XYZ file of C-alpha atoms in Angstrom:
117
model
C -96.105 -111.389 -99.109
C -92.370 -111.127 -98.438
C -90.244 -114.222 -97.926
C -86.958 -114.162 -96.041
C -83.953 -115.807 -97.667
C -83.451 -118.055 -94.635
C -87.036 -119.392 -94.687
C -86.902 -119.963 -98.439
C -83.616 -121.871 -98.081
C -85.019 -123.946 -95.196
C -88.184 -124.912 -97.106
C -86.305 -125.732 -100.294
C -83.808 -127.863 -98.396
C -86.638 -129.797 -96.730
C -88.578 -130.231 -99.996
C -85.498 -131.372 -101.899
C -85.040 -134.133 -99.329
C -88.648 -135.209 -99.862
C -89.162 -134.846 -103.640
C -87.135 -134.990 -106.821
C -86.820 -132.093 -109.252
C -88.057 -129.320 -106.935
C -87.352 -125.718 -107.865
C -88.454 -122.289 -106.718
C -89.361 -119.191 -108.693
C -89.936 -115.669 -107.407
C -93.453 -114.415 -108.074
C -95.360 -111.351 -106.883
C -93.293 -110.965 -103.736
C -93.652 -114.625 -102.825
C -92.162 -117.851 -104.097
C -93.787 -120.428 -106.370
C -92.567 -124.012 -106.019
C -92.587 -126.590 -108.778
C -91.947 -130.297 -109.081
C -90.846 -130.620 -112.672
C -93.353 -128.462 -114.525
C -96.101 -128.842 -111.916
C -96.808 -125.851 -109.685
C -97.764 -127.233 -106.277
C -96.764 -124.834 -103.504
C -96.387 -121.193 -102.516
C -94.328 -119.482 -99.863
C -95.768 -116.182 -98.659
C -94.956 -114.262 -95.473
C -92.659 -117.105 -94.438
C -95.454 -119.666 -94.535
C -95.454 -122.730 -96.818
C -98.757 -123.529 -98.543
C -99.589 -126.639 -100.602
C -102.150 -126.854 -103.385
C -105.373 -128.575 -102.309
C -108.606 -129.778 -103.866
C -111.762 -131.488 -102.642
C -109.795 -134.732 -102.110
C -107.082 -133.246 -99.868
C -108.486 -130.089 -98.217
C -109.939 -131.935 -95.211
C -106.473 -133.101 -94.082
C -105.420 -129.476 -93.751
C -108.642 -128.220 -92.204
C -108.646 -131.018 -89.612
C -105.226 -129.752 -88.479
C -106.520 -126.171 -88.217
C -104.517 -124.959 -91.214
C -105.667 -121.837 -93.008
C -106.132 -121.034 -96.679
C -103.748 -118.738 -98.517
C -105.236 -115.249 -98.864
C -102.816 -113.057 -100.818
C -104.879 -109.909 -100.235
C -105.580 -110.326 -96.525
C -108.452 -111.753 -94.518
C -111.164 -110.097 -96.587
C -109.631 -111.119 -99.919
C -109.852 -114.047 -102.233
C -109.253 -117.553 -100.848
C -106.878 -119.541 -103.012
C -106.721 -123.322 -103.207
C -103.532 -123.500 -101.133
C -103.377 -124.308 -97.428
C -100.712 -123.888 -94.755
C -98.476 -126.898 -94.199
C -98.183 -127.864 -90.517
C -94.747 -127.172 -89.040
C -94.369 -130.758 -87.818
C -94.956 -131.987 -91.378
C -92.203 -129.725 -92.720
C -89.804 -131.121 -90.105
C -90.601 -134.799 -90.821
C -89.175 -135.895 -94.188
C -91.525 -138.870 -94.587
C -94.623 -136.846 -93.722
C -93.456 -134.006 -95.948
C -92.962 -136.448 -98.828
C -96.561 -137.679 -98.421
C -98.098 -134.222 -98.161
C -95.968 -132.747 -100.950
C -96.679 -135.708 -103.241
C -100.387 -135.157 -102.636
C -100.019 -131.480 -103.547
C -98.124 -132.384 -106.731
C -100.924 -134.790 -107.655
C -103.475 -132.009 -107.101
C -101.374 -129.683 -109.261
C -101.239 -132.259 -112.055
C -105.005 -132.813 -111.919
C -105.574 -129.056 -112.127
C -103.198 -128.801 -115.085
C -105.022 -131.640 -116.879
C -108.426 -130.007 -116.283
C -107.105 -126.708 -117.598
C -105.686 -128.395 -120.718
C -109.039 -130.095 -121.401
C -110.779 -126.703 -121.177
C -108.302 -125.365 -123.692
C -106.584 -122.928 -121.361
């Protein structure tokens, strides 16, 4: 799941224009992206993925975006979907999509806290 320095820099530059308090952290060969303390995105193989749930997944699927599969096509499907290239290029659209992913991340964090984990 390697990430080139140039793609990482490009994505972070775009996200920092769209959201406040965005930071990246290396993880398992990829990059995890946070807004504050909320984990909401992953970069893997030079593809940006946003966290989704039942409320937001359809927006990605309707655009033909694919789920993040860290172990290849036969592996586990994670709740992150590719972000369309035109969304990454458009600051207003990116702000909307990224804000939605942050909201999903916060909901997931709240559910986890309620379960005690």
